[in-house]
Coordinates of C-alpha atoms and ligand atoms in Angstrom, one line a residue:
X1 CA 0.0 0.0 0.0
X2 CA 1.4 3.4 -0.6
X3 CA 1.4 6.4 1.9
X4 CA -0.8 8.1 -0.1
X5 CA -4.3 7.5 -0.5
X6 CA -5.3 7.0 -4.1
X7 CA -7.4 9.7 -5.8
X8 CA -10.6 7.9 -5.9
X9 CA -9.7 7.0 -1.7
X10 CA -8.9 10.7 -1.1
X11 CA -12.7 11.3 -2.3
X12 CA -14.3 8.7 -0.2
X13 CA -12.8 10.6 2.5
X14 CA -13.6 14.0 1.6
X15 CA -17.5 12.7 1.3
X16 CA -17.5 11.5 4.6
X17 CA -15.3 14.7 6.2
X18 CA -18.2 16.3 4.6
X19 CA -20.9 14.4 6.3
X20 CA -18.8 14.6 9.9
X21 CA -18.5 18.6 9.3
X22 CA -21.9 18.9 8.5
X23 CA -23.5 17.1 10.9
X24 CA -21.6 18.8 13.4
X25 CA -23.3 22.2 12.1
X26 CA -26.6 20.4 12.3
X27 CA -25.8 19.8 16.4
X28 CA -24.8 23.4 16.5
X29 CA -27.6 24.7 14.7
X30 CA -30.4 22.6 17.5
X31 CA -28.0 23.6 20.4
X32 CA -28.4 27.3 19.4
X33 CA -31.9 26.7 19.2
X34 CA -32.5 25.2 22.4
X35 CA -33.7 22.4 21.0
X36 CA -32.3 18.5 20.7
X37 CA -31.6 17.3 17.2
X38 CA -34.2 15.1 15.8
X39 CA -34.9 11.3 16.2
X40 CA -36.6 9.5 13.6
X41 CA -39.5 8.7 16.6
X42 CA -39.7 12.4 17.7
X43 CA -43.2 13.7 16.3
X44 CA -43.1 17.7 17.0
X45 CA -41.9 20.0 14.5
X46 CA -40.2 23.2 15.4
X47 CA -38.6 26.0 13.5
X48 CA -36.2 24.2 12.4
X49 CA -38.5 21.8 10.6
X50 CA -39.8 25.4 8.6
X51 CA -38.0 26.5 5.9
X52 CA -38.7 30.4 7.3
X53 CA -36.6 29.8 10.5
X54 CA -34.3 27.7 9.4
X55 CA -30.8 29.3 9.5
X56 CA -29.4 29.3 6.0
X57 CA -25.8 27.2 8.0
X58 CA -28.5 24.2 8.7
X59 CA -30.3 24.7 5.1
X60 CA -26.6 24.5 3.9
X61 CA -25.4 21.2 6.5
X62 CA -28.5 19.4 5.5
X63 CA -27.8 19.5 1.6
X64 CA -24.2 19.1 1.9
X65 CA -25.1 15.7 4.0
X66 CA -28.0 14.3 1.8
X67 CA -25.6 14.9 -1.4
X68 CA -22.7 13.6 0.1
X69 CA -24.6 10.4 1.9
X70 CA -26.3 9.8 -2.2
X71 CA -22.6 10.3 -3.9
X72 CA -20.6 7.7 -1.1
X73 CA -23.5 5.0 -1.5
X74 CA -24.0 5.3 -5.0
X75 CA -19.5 5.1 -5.2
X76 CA -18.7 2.0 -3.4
X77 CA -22.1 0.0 -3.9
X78 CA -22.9 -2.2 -6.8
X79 CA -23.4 -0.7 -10.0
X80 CA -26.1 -3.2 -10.7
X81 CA -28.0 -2.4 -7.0
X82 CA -28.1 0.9 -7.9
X83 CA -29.3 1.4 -10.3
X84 CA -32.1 -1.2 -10.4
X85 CA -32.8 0.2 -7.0
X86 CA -33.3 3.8 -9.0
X87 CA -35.3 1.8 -11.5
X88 CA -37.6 0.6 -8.3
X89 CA -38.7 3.9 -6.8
X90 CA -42.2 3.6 -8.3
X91 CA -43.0 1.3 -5.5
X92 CA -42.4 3.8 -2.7
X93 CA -44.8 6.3 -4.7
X94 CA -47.4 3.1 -4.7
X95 CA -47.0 2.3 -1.2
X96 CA -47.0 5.9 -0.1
X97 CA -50.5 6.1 -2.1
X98 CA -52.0 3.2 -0.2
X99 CA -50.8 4.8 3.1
X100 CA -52.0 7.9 1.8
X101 CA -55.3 6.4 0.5
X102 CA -56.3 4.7 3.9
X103 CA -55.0 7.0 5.9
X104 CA -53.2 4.9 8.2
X105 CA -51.5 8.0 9.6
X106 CA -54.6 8.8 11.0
X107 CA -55.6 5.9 12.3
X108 CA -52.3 6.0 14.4
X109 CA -52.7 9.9 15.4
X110 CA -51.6 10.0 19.3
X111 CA -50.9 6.4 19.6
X112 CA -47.4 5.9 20.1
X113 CA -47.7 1.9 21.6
X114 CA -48.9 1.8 17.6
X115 CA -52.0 -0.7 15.9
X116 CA -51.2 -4.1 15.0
X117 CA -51.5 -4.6 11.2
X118 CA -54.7 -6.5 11.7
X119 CA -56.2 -3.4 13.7
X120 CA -55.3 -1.1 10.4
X121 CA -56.6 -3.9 8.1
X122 CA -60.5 -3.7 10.1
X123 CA -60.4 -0.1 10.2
X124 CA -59.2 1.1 6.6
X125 CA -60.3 -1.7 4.6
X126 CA -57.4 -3.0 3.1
X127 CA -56.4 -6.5 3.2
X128 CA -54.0 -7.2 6.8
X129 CA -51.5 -9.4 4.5
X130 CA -51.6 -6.7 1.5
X131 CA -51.5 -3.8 4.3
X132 CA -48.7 -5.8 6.3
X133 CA -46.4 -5.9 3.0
X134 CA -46.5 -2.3 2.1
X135 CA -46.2 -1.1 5.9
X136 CA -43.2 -3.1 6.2
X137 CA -41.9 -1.7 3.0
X138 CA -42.8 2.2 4.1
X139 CA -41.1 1.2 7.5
X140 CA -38.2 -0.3 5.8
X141 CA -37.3 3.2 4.0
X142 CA -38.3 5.1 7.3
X143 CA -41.9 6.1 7.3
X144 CA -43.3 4.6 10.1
X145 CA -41.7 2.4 12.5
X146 CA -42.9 -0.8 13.1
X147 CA -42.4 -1.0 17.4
X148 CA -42.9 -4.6 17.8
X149 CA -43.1 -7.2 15.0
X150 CA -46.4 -6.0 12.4
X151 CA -47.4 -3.3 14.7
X152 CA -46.8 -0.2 12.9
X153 CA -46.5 4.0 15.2
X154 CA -46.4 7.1 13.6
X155 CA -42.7 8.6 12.9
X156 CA -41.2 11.9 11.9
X157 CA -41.6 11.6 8.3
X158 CA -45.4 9.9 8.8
X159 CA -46.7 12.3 10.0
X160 CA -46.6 14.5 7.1
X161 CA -49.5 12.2 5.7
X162 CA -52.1 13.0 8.4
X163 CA -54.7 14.9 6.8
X164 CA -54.6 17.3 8.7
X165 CA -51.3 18.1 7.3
X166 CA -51.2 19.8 3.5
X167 CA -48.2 18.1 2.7
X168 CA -49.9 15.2 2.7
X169 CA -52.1 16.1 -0.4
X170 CA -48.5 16.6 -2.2
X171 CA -48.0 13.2 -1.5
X172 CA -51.4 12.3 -2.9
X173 CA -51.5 14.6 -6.3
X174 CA -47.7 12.6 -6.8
X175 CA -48.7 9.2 -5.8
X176 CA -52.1 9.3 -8.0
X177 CA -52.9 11.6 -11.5
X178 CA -48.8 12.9 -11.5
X179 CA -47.5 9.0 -11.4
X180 CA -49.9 7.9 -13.8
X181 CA -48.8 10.4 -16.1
X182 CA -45.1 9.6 -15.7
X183 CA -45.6 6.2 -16.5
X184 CA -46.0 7.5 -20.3
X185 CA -43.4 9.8 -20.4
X186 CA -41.1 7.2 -22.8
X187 CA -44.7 6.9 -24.8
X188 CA -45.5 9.9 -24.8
X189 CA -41.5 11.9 -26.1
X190 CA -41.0 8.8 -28.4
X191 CA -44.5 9.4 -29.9
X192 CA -44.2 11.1 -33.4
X193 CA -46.7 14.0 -32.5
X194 CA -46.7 14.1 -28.9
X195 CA -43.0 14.5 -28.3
X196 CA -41.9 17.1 -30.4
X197 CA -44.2 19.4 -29.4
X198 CA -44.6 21.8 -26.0
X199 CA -48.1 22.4 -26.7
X200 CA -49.3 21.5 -22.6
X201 CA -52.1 19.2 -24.2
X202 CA -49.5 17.5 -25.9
X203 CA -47.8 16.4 -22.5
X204 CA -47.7 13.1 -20.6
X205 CA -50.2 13.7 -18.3
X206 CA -53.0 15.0 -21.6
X207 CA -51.4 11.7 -23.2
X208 CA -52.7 9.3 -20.3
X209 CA -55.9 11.3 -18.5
X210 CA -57.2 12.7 -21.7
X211 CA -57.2 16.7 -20.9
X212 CA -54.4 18.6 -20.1
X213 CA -53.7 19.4 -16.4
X214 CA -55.4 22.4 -15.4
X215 CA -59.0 21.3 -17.7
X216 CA -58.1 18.0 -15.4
X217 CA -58.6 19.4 -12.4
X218 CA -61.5 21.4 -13.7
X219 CA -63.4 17.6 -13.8
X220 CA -62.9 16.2 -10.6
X221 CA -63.7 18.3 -7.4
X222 CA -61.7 16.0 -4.9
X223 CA -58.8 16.1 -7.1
X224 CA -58.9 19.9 -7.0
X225 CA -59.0 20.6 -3.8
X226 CA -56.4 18.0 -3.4
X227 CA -54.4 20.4 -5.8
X228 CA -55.3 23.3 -4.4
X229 CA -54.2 21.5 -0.9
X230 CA -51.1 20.8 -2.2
X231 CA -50.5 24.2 -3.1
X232 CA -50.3 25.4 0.6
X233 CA -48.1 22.3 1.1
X234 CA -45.5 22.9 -1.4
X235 CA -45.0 26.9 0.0
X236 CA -45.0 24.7 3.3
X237 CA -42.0 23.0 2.4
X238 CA -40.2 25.2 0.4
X239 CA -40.5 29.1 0.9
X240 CA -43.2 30.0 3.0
X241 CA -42.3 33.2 4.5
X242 CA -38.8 33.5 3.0
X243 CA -39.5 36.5 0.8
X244 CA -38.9 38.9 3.2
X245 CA -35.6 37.7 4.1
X246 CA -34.7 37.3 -0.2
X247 CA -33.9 40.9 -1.3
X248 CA -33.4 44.4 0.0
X249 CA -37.0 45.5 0.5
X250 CA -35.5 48.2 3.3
X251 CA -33.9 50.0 0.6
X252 CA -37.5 50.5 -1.4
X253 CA -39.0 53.8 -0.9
X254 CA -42.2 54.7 1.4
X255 CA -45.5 53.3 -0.2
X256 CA -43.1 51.2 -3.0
X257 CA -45.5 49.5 -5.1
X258 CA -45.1 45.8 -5.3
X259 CA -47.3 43.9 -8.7
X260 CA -47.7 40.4 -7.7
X261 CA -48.3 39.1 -11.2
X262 CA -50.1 36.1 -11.7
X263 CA -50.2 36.2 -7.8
X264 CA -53.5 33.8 -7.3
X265 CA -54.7 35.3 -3.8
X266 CA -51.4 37.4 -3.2
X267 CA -50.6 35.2 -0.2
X268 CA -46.7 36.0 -1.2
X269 CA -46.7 39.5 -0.8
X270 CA -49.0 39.1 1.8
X271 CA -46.2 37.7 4.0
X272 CA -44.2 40.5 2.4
X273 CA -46.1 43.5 3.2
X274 CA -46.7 41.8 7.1
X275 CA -42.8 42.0 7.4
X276 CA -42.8 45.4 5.3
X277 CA -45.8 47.7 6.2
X278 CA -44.1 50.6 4.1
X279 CA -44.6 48.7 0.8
X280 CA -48.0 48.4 -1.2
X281 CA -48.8 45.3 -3.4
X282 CA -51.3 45.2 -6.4
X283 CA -52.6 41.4 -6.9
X284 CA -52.7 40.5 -10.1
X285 CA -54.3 37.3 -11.8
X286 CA -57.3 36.1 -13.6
X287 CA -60.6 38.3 -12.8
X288 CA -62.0 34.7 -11.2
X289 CA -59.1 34.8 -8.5
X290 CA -60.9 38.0 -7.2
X291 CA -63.1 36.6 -4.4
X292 CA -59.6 34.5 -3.6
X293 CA -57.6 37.9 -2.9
X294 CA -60.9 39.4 -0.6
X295 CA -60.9 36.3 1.2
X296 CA -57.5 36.2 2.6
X297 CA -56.4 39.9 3.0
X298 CA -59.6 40.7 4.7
X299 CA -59.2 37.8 6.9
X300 CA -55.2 38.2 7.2
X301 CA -54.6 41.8 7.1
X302 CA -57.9 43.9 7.0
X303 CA -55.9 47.2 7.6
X304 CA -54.6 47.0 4.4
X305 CA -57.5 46.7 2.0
X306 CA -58.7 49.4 4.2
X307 CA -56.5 51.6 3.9
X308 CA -55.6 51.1 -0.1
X309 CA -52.5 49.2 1.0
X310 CA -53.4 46.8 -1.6
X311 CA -55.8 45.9 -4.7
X312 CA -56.7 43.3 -6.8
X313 CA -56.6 44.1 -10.8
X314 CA -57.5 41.4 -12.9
X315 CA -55.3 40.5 -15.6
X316 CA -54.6 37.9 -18.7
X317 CA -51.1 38.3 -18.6
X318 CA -50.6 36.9 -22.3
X319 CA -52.9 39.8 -23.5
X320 CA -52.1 42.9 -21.5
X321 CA -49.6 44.8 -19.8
X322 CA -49.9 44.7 -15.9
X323 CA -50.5 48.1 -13.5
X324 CA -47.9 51.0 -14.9
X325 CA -45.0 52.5 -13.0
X326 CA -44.9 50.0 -10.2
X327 CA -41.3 50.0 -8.0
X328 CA -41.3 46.0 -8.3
X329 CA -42.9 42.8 -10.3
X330 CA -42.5 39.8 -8.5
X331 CA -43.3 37.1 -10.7
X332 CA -43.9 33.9 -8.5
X333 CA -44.2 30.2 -9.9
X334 CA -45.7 31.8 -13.2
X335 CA -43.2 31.3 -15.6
X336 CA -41.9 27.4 -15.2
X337 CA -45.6 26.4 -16.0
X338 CA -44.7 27.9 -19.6
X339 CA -42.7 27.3 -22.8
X340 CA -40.0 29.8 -23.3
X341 CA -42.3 31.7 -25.7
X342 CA -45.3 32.3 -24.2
X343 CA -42.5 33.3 -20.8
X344 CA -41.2 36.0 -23.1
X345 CA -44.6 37.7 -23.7
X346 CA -45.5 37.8 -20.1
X347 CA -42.0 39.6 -19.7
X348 CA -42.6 41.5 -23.0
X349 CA -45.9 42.7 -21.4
X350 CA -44.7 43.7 -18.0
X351 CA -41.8 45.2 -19.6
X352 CA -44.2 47.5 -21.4
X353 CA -45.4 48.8 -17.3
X354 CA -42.3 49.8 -16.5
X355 CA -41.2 52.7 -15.4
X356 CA -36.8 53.5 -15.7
X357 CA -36.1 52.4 -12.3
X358 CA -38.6 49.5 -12.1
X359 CA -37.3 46.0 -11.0
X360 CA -38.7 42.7 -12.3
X361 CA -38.4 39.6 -9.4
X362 CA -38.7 35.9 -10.8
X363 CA -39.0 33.7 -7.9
X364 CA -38.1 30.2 -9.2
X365 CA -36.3 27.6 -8.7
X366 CA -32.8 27.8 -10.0
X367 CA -31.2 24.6 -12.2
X368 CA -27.5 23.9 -12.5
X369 CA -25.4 21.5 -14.6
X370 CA -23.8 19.0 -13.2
X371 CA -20.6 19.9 -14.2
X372 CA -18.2 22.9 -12.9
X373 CA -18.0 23.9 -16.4
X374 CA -21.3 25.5 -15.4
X375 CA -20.0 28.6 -13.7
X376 CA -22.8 30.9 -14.9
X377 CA -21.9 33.7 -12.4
X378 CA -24.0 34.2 -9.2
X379 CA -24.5 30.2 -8.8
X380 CA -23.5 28.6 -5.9
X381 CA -21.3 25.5 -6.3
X382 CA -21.2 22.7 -3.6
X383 CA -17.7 22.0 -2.3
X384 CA -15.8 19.4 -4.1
X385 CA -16.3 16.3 -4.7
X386 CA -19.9 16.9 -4.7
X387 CA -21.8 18.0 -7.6
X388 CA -21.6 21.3 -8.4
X389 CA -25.1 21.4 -8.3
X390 CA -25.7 19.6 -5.0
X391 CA -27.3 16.9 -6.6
X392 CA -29.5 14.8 -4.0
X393 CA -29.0 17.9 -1.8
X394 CA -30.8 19.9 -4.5
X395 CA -32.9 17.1 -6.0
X396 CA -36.2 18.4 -5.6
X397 CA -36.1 21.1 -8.1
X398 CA -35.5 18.3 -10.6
X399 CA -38.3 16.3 -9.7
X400 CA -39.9 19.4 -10.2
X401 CA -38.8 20.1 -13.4
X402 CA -39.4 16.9 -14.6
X403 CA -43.3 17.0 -12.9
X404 CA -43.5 20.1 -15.0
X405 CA -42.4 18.1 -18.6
X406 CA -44.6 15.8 -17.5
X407 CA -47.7 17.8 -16.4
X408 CA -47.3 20.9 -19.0
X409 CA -44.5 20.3 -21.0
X410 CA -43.2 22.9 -19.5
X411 CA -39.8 23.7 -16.8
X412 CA -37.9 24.6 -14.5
X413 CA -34.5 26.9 -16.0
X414 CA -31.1 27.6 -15.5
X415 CA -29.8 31.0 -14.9
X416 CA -28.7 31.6 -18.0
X417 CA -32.2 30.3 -19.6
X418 CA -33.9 33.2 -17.3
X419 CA -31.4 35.8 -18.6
X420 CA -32.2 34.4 -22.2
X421 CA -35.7 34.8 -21.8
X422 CA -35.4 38.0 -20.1
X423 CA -32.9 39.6 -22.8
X424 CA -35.6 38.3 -25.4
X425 CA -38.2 40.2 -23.7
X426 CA -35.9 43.3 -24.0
X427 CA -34.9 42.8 -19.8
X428 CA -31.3 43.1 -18.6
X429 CA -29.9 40.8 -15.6
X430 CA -28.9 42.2 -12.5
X431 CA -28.6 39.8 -9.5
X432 CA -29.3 36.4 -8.4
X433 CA -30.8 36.2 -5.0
X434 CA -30.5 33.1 -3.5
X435 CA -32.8 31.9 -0.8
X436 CA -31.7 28.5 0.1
X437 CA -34.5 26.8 -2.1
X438 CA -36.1 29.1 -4.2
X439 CA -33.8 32.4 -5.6
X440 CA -35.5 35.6 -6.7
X441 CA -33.9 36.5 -10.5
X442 CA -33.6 40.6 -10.7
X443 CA -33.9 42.3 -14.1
X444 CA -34.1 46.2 -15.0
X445 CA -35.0 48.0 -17.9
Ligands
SAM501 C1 -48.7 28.2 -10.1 S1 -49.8 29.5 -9.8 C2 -48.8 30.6 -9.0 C3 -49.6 31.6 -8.2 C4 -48.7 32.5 -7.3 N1 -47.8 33.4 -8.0 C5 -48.0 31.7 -6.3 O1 -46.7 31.7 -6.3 O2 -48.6 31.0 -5.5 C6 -50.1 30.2 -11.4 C7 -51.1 31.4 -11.4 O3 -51.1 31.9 -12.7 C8 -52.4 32.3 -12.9 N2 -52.7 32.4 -14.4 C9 -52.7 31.4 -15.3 N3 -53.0 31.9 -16.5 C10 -53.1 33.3 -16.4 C11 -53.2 34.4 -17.3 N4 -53.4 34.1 -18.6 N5 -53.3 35.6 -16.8 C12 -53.1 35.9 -15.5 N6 -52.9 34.9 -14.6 C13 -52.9 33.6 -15.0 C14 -53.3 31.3 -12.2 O4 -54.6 31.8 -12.0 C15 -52.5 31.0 -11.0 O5 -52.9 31.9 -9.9

């Protein structure tokens, strides 16, 4: 053996020095907190389990840890395991959905001596020896924990399928109409029609339900409020209340008006004007969303739509310009659900409202390559050996991106892809704003 370690051993090591670093950080980050670090039994969530009070160090430890953890296995275990285990992950969606489905989270709600398998079997339905199979399964990759042989308590990640919980309608919108669809997708980009287009009712999920996603949900009542359920879940998980903390809102003038185009009910810059009372906001979206906006501010915030502090003013953002002269518009989760050219006329038409010192504000998700070749300036790159891009660290915005081929033909983009839209759309790039998950993209006139 020589002294030295060989490359390939050198990066072993680094991937676990990672992991040791990090999960030091992690014990720092509770201890500052007052709180002990999580078990895999403990049930409460804190502020650290929010993305808004999470300090960006933890944000940072727990990426570098699930990317490095992904990298080591996938490095020294069989090639052949891993990658039939990749090819296997539509099992954990199907057992997730018959967790989801009968509600066995519920059923185990403050019991945590658990329910034997035959208890869950008489009370949701399914068959004990079918039930017993998949609980063993979910247990097996950490949802639930099975306490004694086939009796099955509630865990940390369980929990997050109570109904109760809107997270748990993420995991039945994925588990049900989005996996169907993605079983297609092959199909569907191989078919002669079908996949050269980015027509949305020429996607996956039009392929296999017969309407694209949005006339979907327009069928089936459950299924939208499920959606719209999942909605509140996803801000849950990823940016709820992080806008404030994103960009320099301090530095807008008094009574700075913020557009919120395509804002749905405004509940973004609702959060934004709670932490900013100087700042105005005009909601923008289709005249339907109307009752939406009333409903919230006058339940959240009542002052405002008193006192003119915001307004709702409906919009089709493909066929007008949005409210003139605003300071800011904040563009949120509007423009992955689009092809690049319909993205460059909404851009085109809020160009057309600005005034010299206006600001646009796309709040996306931000994709990198996987190589460090990819140094578009303002990304972060993860330390070496990891992928630049943070890979399992990061790997939710490519599930998303692919949900959205999938769902709409549409994505998620790169930096430069939002500065090539932008600059199409007559809109020069100033800043990247990164927020841990989702960044806010600045452009000027
Ligand atoms: C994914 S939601 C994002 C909503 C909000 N910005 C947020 O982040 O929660 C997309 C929004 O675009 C709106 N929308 C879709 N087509 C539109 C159009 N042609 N003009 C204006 N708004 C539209 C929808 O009503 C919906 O509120």
């Amino acid at each position: 053996m020589s002294a030295n370690p060989s490359p390939q051993a050198a990066q072993l090591t680094a991937l676990v020095e990672l992991i040791s670093s990090s999960v030091k950080e992690v014990i720092a980050a509770y201890n500052a907190a007052g709180r002990d670090v999580p078990s895999l039994e403990s049930l409460d969530e804190g502020p650290l389990e929010i993305p808004a009070t999470t300090p960006a160090s933890l944000t940072q430890a727990r990426q570098i840890i699930e990317a490095a953890c992904a990298q080591l296995c996938v490095t020294v275990a069989q090639p052949g395991d891993c990658i039939v285990n990749k090819a296997f992950a539509c099992t954990e969606s199907a057992c997730l959905q018959v967790a989801a489905g009968a509600r066995i989270a519920d059923l185990l709600e403050g019991k945590p001596e658990g329910l034997s398998v035959d208890e869950l079997s008489k009370l949701s339905g399914v068959d004990r020896g079918k039930l017993g199979q998949v609980l063993r399964f979910l247990a097996t990759k950490h949802v639930y924990r099975e306490v004694r042989p086939n009796v099955y308590a509630n865990n940390r990640l369980s929990v997050k399928l109570l109904t109760s919980d809107p997270v748990s309608c993420n995991v039945g919108v994925c588990t049900d109409e989005l996996f169907k669809a993605t079983t297609s997708t092959w199909e569907t980009l191989s078919d002669p029609e079908y996949g050269q287009s980015y027509d949305p009712s020429r996607s996956a999920f039009r392929k296999v339900h017969g309407a694209p996603l949005f006339e979907f949900y327009e069928q089936y009542d459950m299924k939208r409020e499920r959606f719209s359920g999942a909605m509140v879940g996803w801000g849950n998980i990823t940016d709820r209340g992080l806008l404030p903390q994103m960009y320099d809102w301090q530095a807008l003038e008094q009574d700075a008006v913020i557009c919120d185009v395509g804002g749905n009910n405004g509940h973004a810059t609702l959060d934004l004007v709670k932490g900013y009372p100087k700042l105005k906001v005009v909601v923008q979206d289709l005249a339907s969303l109307r009752p939406r906006w009333s409903e919230l501010w006058s339940k959240e915030l009542p002052s405002a739509i008193q006192e003119e502090r915001t307004t709702f003013v409906p919009i089709d953002f493909f066929k007008g310009a949005p409210v003139k002269d605003c300071d800011v518009y904040y563009i949120r989760h509007i423009l992955h659900d689009w092809p690049d050219a319909s993205c460059v006329q909404i851009l085109t038409n809020v160009k057309a409202a600005m005034k010299p010192t206006a600001r646009v504000l796309i709040q996306e998700y931000v994709l990198q390559q996987t190589t460090r070749e990819d140094a578009v300036i303002g990304n972060d790159l993860a330390p070496e050996p990891l992928l630049p891009n943070y890979g399992n660290g990061r790997i939710r915005r490519y599930y998303q991106d692919i949900t959205m081929l999938i769902g709409l033909n549409s994505k998620e983009r790169t930096l430069q892809e939002f500065i090539d839209i932008g600059a199409q759309a007559g809109l020069t790039f100033v800043k990247l704003w990164d927020g841990g998950q989702t960044a806010l993209v600045e452009f000027s006139l």
